[in-house]
Coordinates of C-alpha atoms in Angstrom, one line a residue:
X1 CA 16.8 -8.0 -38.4
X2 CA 19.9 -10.3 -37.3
X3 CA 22.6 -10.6 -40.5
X4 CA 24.6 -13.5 -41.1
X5 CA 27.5 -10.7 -42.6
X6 CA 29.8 -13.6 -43.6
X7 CA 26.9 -15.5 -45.3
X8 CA 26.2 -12.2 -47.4
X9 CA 29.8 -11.9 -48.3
X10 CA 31.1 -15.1 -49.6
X11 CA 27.9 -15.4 -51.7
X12 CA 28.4 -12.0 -53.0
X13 CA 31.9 -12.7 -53.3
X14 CA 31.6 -16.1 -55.2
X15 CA 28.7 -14.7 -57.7
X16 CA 30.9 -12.8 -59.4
X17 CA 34.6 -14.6 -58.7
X18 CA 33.6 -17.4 -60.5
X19 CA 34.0 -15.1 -63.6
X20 CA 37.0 -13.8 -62.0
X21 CA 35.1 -10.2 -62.1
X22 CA 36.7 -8.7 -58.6
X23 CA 36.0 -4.9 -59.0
X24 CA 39.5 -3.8 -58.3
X25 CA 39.2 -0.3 -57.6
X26 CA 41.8 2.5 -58.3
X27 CA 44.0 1.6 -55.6
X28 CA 43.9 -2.1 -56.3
X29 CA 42.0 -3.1 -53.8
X30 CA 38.9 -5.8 -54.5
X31 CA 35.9 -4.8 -53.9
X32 CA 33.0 -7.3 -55.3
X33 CA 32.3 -9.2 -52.3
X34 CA 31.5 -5.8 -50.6
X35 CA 29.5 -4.3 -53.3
X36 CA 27.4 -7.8 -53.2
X37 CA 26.9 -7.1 -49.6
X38 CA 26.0 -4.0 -49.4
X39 CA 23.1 -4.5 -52.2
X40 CA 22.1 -8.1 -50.5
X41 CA 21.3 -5.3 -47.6
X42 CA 19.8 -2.8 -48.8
X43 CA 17.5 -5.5 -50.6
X44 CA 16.5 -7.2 -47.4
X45 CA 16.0 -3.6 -45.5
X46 CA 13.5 -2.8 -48.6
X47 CA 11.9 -5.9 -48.4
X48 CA 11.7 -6.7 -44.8
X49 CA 11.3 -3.3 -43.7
X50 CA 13.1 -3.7 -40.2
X51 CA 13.0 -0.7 -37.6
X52 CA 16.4 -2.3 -35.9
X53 CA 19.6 -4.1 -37.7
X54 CA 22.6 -5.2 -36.4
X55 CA 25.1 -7.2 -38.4
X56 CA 26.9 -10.2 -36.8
X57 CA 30.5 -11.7 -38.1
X58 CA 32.4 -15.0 -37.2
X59 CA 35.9 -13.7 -35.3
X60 CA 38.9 -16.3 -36.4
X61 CA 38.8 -19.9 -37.6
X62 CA 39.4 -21.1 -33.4
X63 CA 36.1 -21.4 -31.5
X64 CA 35.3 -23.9 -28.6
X65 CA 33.6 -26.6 -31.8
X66 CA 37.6 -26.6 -33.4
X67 CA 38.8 -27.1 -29.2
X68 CA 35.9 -29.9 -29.1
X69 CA 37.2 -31.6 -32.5
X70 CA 39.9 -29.9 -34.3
X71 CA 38.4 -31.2 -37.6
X72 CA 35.3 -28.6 -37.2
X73 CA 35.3 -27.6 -40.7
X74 CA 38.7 -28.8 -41.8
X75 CA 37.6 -29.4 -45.2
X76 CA 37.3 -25.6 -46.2
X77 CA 40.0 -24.2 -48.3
X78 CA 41.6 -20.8 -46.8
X79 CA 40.0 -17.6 -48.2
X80 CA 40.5 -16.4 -51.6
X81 CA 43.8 -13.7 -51.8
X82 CA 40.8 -11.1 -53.3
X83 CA 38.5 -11.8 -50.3
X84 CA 41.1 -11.3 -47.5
X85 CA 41.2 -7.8 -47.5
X86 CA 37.8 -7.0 -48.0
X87 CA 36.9 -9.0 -44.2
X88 CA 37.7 -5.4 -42.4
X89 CA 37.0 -3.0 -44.9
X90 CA 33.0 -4.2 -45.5
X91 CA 32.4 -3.8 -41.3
X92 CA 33.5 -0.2 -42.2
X93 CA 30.7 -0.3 -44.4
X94 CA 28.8 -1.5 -41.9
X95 CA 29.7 1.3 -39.4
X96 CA 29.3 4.1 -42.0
X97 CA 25.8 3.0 -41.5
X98 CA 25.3 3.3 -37.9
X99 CA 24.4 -0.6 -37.2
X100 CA 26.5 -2.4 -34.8
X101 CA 29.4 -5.0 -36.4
X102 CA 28.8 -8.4 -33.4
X103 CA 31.0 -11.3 -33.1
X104 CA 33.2 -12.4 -30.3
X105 CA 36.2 -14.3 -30.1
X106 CA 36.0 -18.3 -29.7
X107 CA 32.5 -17.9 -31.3
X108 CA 30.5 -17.9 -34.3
X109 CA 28.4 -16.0 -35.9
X110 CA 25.3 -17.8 -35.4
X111 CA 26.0 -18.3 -31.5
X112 CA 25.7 -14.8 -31.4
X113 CA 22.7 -14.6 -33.5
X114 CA 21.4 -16.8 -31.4
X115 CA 21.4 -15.1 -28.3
X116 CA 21.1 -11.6 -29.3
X117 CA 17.9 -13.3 -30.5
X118 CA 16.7 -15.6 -27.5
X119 CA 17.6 -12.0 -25.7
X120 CA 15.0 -10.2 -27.8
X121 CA 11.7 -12.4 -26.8
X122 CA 9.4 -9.9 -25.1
X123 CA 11.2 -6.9 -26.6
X124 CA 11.0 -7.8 -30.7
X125 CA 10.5 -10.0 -33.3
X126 CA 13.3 -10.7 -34.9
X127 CA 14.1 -12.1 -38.7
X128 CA 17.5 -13.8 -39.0
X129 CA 18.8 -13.2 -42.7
X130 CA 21.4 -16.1 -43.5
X131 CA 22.2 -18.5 -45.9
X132 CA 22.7 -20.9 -43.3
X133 CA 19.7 -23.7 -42.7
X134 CA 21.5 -24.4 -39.3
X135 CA 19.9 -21.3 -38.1
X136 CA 16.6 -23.2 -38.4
X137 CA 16.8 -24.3 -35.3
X138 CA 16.5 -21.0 -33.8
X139 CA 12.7 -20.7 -34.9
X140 CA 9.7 -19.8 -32.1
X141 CA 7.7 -17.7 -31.9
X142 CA 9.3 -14.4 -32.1
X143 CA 12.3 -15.6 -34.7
X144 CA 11.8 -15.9 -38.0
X145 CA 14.4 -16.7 -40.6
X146 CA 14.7 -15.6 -44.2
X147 CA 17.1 -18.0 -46.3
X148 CA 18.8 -16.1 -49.5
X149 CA 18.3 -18.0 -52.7
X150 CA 19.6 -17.3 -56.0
X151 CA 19.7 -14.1 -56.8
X152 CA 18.7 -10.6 -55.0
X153 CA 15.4 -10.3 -53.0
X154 CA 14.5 -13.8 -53.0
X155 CA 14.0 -15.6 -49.8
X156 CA 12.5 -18.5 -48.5
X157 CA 10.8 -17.2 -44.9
X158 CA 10.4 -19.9 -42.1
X159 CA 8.6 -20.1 -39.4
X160 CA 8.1 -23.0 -36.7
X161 CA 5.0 -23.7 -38.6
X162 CA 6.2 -23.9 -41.9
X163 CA 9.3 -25.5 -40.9
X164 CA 7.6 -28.4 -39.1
X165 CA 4.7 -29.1 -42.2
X166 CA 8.2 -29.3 -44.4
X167 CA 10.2 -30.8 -42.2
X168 CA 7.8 -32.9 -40.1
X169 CA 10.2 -32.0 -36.6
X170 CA 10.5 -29.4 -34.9
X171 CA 13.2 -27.0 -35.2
X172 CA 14.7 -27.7 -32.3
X173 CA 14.3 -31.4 -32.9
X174 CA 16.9 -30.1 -36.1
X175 CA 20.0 -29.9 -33.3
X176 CA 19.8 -34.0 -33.3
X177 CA 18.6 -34.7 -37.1
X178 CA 22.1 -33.0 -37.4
X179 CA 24.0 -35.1 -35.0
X180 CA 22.4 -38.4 -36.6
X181 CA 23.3 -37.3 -40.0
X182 CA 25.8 -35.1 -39.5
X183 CA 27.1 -32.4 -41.3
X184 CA 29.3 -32.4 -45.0
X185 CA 29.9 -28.7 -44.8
X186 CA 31.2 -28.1 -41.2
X187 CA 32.8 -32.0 -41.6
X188 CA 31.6 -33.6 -38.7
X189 CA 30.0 -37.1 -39.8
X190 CA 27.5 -37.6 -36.6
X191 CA 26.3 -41.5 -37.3
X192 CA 28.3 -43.3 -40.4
X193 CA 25.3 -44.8 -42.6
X194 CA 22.1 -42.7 -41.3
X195 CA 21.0 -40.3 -43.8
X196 CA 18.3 -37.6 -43.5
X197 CA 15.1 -39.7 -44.3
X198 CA 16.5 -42.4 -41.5
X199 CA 17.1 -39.3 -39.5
X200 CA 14.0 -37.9 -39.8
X201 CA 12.2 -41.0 -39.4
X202 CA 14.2 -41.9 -36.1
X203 CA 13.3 -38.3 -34.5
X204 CA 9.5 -38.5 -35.8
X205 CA 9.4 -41.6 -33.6
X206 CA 11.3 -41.1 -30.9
X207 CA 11.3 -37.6 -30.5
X208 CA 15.0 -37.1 -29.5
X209 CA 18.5 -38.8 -29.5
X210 CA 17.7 -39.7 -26.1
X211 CA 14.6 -41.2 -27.0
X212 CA 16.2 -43.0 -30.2
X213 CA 19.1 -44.8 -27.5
X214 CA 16.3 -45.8 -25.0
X215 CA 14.6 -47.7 -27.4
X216 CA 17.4 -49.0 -29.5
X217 CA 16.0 -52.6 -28.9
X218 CA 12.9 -51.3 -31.8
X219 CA 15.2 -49.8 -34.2
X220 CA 16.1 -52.2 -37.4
X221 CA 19.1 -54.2 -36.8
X222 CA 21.5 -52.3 -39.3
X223 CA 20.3 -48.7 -37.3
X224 CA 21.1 -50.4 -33.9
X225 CA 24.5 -51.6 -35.1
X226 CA 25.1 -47.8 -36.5
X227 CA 24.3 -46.0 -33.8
X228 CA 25.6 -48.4 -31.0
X229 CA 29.0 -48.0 -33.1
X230 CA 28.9 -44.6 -33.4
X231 CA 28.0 -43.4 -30.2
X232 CA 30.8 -41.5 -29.1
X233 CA 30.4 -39.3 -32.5
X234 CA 26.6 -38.8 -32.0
X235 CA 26.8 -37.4 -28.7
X236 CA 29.7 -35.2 -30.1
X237 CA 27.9 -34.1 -33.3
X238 CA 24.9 -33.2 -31.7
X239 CA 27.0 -30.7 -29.4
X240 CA 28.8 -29.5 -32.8
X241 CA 25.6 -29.0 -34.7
X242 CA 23.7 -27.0 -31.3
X243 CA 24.1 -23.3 -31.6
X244 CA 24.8 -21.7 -28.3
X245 CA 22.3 -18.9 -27.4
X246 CA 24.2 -17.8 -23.9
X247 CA 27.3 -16.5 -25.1
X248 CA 28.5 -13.1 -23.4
X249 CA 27.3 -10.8 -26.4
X250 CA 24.4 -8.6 -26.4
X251 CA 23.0 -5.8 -28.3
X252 CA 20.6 -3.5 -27.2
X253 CA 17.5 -2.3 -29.4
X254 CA 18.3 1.1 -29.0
X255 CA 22.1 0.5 -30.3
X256 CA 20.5 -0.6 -33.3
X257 CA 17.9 1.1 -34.1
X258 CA 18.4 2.0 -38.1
X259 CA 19.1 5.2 -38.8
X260 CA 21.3 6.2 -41.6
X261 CA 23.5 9.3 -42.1
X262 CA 23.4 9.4 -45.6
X263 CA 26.6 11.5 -45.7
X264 CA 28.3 9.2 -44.2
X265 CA 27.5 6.3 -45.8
X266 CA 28.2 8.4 -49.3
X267 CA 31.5 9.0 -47.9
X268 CA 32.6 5.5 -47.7
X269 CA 30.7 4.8 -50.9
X270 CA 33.0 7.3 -52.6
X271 CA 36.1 6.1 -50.9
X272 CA 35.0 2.6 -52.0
X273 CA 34.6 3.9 -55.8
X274 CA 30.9 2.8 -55.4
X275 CA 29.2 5.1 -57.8
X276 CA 25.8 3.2 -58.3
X277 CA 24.8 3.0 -54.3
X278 CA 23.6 6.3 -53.1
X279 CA 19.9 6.0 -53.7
X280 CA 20.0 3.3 -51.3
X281 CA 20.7 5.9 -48.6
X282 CA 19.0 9.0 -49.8
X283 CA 15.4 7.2 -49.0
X284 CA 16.8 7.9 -45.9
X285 CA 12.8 8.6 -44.6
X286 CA 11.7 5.4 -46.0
X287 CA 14.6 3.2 -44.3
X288 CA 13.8 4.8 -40.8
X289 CA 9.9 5.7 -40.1
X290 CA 8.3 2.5 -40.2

């Protein structure tokens, strides 16, 4: 199992924020976005049942998408004041558990998720836990990915085949949906005036982008005059939207292989002033012989 750790951590941070509930512990230090994560994992682990975890993290704001167009996610406000410190002190968490912390500078998360897990084919299956539906792309046969909804222990789990009867594209046919319609969240606008169900129309057509411009002379005249003035930003979009699965990062299987100390993990629980966690780590025999 691959983990999205920001993904985990600003929903569990946000859950309880917006009630302004922060869990300042005894040496003023917040601690809800880390409490949140640590029970979104151990939720997962229970339900998922993975032999191997590793736990990857987006580095700094600057990664070759803000070099390609400094407006790569622009729109999002800086992190809350209570969040800030808890970035380092949940991949100490994450250590007292003996599964690797992954990111790497001018990178995100997802690149490396994406090739730690296009590294695994042949060796594992892997299931990507995110909140992200850019990671759909990554589907095959080997990668599954479970999507967090509301609440804990509720996912929705795609597969290529799944993806493709909701979807009607493949997921790799997902990399151009998003650099036709673009993408409100990471603010990039990919073609001003084509919306998902144009999108999704185009690509069930024409397969690809490069399909799409070969054949511009079928498309309605209001999509020709789009895309035609657009072009630049489509071709730019659709290298935003593309996760990149060669990226020098790699984790072995046997570096991850999950195996709890339970004393150490009740050590940081402690130091955290977590008093609720341990039975997550005392079924140590149930987390590790699968």
């Amino acid at each position: 199992m691959l983990v999205d750790g920001m993904a985990l951590l600003f929903r569990a941070f946000f859950a309880t924020a917006v009630t302004g509930q922060y869990m300042v512990n005894s040496k003023g230090i917040p601690t809800n976005a880390i409490h949140g994560f640590v029970k979104h994992f151990f939720t997962a682990i229970e339900h998922f049942k993975p032999s191997h975890v590793a736990v990857c993290w987006d580095m700094v704001s600057t990664t070759f998408r803000t070099e390609m167009y400094p407006s790569y996610k622009a729109n999002r406000s800086d992190a809350p004041v209570e969040l800030i410190p808890q970035f380092d002190l949940v991949k100490e968490v994450v250590e007292s558990f003996n599964v690797p912390n992954i990111g790497i500078s001018g990178f995100e998360a997802d690149d490396c998720i994406g090739t730690i897990a296009k590294q695994m084919q042949g060796e594992a299956n892997v299931t990507i836990l995110t909140g992200d539906q850019d990671i759909l792309q990554l589907l095959d046969d080997h990668i599954s990915v479970a999507l967090l909804k509301k609440g804990y222990g509720n996912y929705m789990l795609y597969t290529p085949v799944n993806f493709q009867e909701e979807k009607g594209i493949t997921p790799q046919q997902m990399i151009d949906l998003k650099g036709l319609m673009g993408d409100t969240s990471d603010n990039y606008p990919g073609v001003r005036g084509i919306g998902e169900k144009t999108a999704l129309k185009l690509l069930q057509t024409h397969q690809d982008i490069e399909g799409i411009l070969t054949n511009l002379s079928l498309l309605t005249k209001g999509q020709r005059a789009k895309i035609e003035a657009d072009l630049e930003m489509l071709h730019l979009s659709r290298r935003l939207a593309e996760i990149k699965c060669d990226v020098p990062v790699s984790c072995l299987l046997e570096e991850s292989f999950l195996d709890i100390n339970p004393n150490l993990a009740i050590q940081k629980f402690e130091e955290l002033e977590f008093k609720r966690f341990h039975h997550y780590v005392e079924k140590k025999e149930e987390l590790t012989l699968f």
